[in-house]
mmCIF file with all atom_site columns, C-alpha atoms in Angstrom:
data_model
loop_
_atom_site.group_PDB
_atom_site.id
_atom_site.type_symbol
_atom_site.label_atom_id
_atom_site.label_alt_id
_atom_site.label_comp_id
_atom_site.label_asym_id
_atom_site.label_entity_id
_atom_site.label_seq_id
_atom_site.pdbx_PDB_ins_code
_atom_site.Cartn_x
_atom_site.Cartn_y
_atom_site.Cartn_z
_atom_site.occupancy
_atom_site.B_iso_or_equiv
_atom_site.pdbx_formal_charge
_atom_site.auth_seq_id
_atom_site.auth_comp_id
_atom_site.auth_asym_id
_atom_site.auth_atom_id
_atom_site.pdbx_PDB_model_num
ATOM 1   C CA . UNK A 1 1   ? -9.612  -17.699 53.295 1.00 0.00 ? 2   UNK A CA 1
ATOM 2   C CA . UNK A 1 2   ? -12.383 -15.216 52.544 1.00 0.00 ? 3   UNK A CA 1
ATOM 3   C CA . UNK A 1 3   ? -16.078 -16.516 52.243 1.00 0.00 ? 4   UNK A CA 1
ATOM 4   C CA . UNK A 1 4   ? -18.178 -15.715 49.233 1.00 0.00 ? 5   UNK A CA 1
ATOM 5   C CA . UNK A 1 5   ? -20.512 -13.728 52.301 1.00 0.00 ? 6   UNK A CA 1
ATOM 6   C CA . UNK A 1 6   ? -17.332 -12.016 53.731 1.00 0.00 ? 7   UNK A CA 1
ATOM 7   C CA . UNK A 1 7   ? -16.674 -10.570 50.123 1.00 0.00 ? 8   UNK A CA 1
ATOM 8   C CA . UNK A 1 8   ? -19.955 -9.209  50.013 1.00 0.00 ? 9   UNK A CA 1
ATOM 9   C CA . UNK A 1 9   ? -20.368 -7.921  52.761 1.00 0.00 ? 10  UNK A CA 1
ATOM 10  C CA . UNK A 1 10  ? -16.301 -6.072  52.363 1.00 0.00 ? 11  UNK A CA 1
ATOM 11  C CA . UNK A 1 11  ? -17.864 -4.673  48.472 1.00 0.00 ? 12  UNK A CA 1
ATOM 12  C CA . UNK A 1 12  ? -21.239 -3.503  50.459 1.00 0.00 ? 13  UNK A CA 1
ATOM 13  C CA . UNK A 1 13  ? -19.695 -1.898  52.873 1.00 0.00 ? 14  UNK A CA 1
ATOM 14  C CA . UNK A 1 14  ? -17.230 0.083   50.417 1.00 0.00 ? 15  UNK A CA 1
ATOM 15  C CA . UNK A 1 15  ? -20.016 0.600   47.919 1.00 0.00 ? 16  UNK A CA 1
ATOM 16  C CA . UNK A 1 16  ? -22.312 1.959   50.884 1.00 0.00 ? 17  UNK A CA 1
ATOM 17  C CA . UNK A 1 17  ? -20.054 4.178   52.453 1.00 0.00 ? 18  UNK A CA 1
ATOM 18  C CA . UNK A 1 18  ? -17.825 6.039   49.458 1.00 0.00 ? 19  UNK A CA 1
ATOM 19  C CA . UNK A 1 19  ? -20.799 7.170   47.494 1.00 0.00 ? 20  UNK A CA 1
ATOM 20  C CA . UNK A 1 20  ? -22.057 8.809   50.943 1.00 0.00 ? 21  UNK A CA 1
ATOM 21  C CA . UNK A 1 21  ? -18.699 10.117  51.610 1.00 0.00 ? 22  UNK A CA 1
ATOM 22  C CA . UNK A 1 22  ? -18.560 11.695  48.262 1.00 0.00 ? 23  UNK A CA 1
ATOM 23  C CA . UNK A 1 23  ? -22.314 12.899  48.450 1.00 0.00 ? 24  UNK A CA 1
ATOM 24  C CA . UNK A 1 24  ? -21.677 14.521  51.640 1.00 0.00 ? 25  UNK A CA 1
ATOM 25  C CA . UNK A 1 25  ? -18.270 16.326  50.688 1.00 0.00 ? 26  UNK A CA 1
ATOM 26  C CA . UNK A 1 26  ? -20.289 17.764  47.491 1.00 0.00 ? 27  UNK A CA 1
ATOM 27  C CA . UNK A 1 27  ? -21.786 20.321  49.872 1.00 0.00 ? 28  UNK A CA 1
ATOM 28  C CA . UNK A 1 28  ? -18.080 20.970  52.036 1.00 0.00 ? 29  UNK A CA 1
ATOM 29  C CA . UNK A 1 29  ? -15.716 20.404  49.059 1.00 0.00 ? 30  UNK A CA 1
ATOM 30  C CA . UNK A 1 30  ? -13.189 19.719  51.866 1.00 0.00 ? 31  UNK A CA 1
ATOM 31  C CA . UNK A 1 31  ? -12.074 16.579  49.693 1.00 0.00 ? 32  UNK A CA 1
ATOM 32  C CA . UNK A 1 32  ? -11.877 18.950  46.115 1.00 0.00 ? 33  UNK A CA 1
ATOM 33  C CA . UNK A 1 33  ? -13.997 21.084  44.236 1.00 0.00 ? 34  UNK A CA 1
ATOM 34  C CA . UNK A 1 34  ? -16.064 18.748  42.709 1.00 0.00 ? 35  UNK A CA 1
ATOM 35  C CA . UNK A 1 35  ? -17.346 21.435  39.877 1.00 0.00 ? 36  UNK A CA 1
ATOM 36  C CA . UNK A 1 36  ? -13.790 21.640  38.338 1.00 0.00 ? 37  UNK A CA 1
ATOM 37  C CA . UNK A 1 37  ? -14.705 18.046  37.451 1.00 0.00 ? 38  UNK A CA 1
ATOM 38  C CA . UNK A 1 38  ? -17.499 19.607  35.109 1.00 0.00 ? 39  UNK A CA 1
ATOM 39  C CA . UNK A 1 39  ? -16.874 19.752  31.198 1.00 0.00 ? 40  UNK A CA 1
ATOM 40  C CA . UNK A 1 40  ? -17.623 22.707  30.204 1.00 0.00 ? 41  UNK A CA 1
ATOM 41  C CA . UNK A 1 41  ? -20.100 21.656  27.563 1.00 0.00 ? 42  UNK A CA 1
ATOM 42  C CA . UNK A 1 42  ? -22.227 19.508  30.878 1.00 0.00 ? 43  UNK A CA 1
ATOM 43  C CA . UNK A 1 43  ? -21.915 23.441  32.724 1.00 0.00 ? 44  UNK A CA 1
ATOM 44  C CA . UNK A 1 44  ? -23.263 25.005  29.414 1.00 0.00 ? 45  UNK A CA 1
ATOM 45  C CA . UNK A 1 45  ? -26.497 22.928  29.605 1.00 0.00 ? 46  UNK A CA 1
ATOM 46  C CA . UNK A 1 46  ? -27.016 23.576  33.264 1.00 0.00 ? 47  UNK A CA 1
ATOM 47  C CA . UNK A 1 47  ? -30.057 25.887  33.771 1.00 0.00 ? 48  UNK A CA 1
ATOM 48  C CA . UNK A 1 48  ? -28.459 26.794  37.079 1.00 0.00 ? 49  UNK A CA 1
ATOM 49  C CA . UNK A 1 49  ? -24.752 27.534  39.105 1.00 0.00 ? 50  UNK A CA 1
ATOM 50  C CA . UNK A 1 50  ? -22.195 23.987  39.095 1.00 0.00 ? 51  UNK A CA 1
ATOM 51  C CA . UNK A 1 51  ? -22.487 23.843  42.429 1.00 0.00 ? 52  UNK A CA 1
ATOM 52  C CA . UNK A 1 52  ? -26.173 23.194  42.969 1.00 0.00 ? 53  UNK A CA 1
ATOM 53  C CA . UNK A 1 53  ? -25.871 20.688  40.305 1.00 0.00 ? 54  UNK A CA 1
ATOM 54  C CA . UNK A 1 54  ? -23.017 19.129  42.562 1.00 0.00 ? 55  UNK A CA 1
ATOM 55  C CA . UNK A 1 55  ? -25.571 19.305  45.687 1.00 0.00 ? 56  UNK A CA 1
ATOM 56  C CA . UNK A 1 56  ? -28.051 17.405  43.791 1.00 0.00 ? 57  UNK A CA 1
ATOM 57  C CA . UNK A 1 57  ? -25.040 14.761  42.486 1.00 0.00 ? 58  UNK A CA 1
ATOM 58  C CA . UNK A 1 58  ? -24.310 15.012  45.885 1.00 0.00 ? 59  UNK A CA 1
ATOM 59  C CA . UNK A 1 59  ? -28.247 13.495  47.483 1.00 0.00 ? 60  UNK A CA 1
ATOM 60  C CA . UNK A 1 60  ? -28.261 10.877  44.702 1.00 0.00 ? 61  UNK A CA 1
ATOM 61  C CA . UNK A 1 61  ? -24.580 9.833   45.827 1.00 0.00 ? 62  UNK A CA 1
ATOM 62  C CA . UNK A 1 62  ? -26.065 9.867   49.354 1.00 0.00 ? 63  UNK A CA 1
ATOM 63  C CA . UNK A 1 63  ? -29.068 8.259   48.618 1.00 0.00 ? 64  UNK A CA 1
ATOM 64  C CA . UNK A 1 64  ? -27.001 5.128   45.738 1.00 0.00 ? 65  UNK A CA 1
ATOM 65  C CA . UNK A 1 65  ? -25.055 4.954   49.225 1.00 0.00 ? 66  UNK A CA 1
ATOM 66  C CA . UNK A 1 66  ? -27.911 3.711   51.320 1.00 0.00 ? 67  UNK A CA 1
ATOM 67  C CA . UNK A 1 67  ? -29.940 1.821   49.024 1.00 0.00 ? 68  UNK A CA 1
ATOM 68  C CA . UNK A 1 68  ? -26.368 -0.331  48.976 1.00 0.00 ? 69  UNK A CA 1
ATOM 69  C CA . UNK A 1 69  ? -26.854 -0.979  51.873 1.00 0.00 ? 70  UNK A CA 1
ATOM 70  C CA . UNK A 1 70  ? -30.778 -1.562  52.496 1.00 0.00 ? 71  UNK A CA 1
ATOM 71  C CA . UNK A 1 71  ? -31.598 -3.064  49.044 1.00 0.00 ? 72  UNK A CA 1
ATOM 72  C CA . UNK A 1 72  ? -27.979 -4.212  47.899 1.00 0.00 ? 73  UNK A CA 1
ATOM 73  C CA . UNK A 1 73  ? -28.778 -5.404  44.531 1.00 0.00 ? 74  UNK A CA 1
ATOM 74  C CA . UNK A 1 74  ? -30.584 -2.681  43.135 1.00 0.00 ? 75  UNK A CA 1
ATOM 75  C CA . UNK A 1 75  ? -27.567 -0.295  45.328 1.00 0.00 ? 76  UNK A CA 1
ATOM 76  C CA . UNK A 1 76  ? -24.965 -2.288  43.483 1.00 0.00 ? 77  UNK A CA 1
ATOM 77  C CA . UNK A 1 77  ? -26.260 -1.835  39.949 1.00 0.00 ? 78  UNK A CA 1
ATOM 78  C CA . UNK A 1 78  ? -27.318 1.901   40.601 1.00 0.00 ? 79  UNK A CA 1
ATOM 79  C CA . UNK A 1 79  ? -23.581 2.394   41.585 1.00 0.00 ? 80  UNK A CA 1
ATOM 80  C CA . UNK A 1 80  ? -22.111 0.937   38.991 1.00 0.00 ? 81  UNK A CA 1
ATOM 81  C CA . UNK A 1 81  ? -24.423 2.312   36.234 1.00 0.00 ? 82  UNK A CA 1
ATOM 82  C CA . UNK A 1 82  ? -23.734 5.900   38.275 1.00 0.00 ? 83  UNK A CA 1
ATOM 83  C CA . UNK A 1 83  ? -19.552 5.494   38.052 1.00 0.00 ? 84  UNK A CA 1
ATOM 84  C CA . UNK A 1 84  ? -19.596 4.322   34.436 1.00 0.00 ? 85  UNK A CA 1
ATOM 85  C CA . UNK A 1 85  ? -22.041 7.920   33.922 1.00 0.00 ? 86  UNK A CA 1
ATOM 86  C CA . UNK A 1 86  ? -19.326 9.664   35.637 1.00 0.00 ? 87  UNK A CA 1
ATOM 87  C CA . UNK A 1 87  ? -16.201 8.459   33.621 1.00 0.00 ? 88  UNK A CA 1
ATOM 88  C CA . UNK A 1 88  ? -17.575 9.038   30.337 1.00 0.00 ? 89  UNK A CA 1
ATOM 89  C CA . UNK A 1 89  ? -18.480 12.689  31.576 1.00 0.00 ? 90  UNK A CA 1
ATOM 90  C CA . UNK A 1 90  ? -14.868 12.858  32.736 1.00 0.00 ? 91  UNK A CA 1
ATOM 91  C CA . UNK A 1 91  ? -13.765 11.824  29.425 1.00 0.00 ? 92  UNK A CA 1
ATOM 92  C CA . UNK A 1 92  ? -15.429 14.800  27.886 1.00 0.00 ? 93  UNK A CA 1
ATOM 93  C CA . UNK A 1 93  ? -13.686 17.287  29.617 1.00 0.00 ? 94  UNK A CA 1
ATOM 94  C CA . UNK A 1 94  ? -10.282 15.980  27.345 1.00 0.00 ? 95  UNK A CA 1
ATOM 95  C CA . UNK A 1 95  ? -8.592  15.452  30.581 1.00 0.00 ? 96  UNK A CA 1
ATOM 96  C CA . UNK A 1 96  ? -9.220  13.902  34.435 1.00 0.00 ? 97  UNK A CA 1
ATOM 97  C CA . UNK A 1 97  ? -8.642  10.142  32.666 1.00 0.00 ? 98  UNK A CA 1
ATOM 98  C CA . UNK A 1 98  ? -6.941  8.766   35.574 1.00 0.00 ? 99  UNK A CA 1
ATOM 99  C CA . UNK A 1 99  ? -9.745  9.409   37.340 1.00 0.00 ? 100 UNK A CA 1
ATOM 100 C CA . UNK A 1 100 ? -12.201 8.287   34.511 1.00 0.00 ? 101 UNK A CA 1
ATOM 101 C CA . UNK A 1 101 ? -10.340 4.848   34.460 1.00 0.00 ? 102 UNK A CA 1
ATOM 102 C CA . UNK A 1 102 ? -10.579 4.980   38.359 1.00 0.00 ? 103 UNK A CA 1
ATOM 103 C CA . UNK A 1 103 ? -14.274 4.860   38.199 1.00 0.00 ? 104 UNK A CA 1
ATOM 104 C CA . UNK A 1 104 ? -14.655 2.418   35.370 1.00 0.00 ? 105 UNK A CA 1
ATOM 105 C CA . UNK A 1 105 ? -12.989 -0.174  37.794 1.00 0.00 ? 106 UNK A CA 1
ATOM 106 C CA . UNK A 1 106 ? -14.780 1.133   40.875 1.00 0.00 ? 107 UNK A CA 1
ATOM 107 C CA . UNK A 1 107 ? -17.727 0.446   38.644 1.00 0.00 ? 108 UNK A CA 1
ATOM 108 C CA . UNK A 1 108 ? -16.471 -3.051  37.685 1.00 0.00 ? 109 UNK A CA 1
ATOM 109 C CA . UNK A 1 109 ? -16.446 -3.978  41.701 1.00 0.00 ? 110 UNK A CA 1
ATOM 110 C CA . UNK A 1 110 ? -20.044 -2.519  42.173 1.00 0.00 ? 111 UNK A CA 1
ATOM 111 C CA . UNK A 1 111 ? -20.878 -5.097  39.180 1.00 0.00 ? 112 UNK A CA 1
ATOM 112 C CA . UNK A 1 112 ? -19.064 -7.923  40.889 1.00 0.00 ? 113 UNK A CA 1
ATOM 113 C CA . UNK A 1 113 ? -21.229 -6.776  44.188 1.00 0.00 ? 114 UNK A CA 1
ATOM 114 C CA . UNK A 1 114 ? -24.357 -7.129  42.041 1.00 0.00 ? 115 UNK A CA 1
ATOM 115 C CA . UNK A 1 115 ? -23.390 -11.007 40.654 1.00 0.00 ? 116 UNK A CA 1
ATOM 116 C CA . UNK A 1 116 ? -22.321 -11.441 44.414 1.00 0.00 ? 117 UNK A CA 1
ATOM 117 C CA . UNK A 1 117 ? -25.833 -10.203 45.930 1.00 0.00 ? 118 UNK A CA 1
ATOM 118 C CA . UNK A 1 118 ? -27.782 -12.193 43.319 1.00 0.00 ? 119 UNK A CA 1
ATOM 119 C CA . UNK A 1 119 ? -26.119 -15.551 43.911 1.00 0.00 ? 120 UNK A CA 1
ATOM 120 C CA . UNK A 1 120 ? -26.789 -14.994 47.241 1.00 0.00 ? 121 UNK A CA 1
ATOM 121 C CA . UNK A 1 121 ? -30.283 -14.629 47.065 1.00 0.00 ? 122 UNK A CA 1
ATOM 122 C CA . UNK A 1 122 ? -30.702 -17.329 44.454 1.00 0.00 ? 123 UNK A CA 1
ATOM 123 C CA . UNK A 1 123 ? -28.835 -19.637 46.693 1.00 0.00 ? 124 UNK A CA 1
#
């Protein structure tokens, strides 16, 4: 049976490495082209091209990634504050829900990392 620590340490490690995954392929799009998952009302307000706002969605995915793993509490919450920002953006575009509903439970285990990490260090 899994420890409490083991669980952690299995939501940090997901939490830490798929945000820098994702923030990395922003620049490649080898995974998809990430601006496609742009409403076209967030593109309107852009003073600039979808893809540089993908770059810079891209360091602060990068950056949500490491502070998971170097200060996991504050990670954890960023994360999950991050993927709840993303559905509801996803939700404006009238379609992509699967993948809205995706992130609202990827969002619910970066919660359950938070409760995890603060037990721990109240323990």
């Amino acid at each position: 049976m899994a420890t409490v620590n083991q669980l952690q340490r299995t939501l940090q490690a997901t939490y830490g490495i798929v945000p820098i995954i994702a923030g990395l392929d922003k620049f490649t799009n080898i995974l998809t082209d990430w601006s496609a998952y742009l409403s076209p009302a967030v593109k309107g307000m852009l003073p600039f091209d979808a893809l540089v706002f993908m770059k810079i969605v891209g360091v602060i995915e990068i950056v949500a990634g490491l502070l998971v793993f170097f200060r996991p509490l504050f990670g954890a919450w960023l994360v999950m504050v991050w993927l709840i920002c993303i559905a509801l953006e996803l939700i404006t575009t009238g379609q992509y829900f699967d993948v809205a509903v995706r992130d609202l439970v990827m969002a619910i285990g970066a919660y359950t990392l938070a409760q995890l990490t603060k037990n721990k260090s109240l323990a």
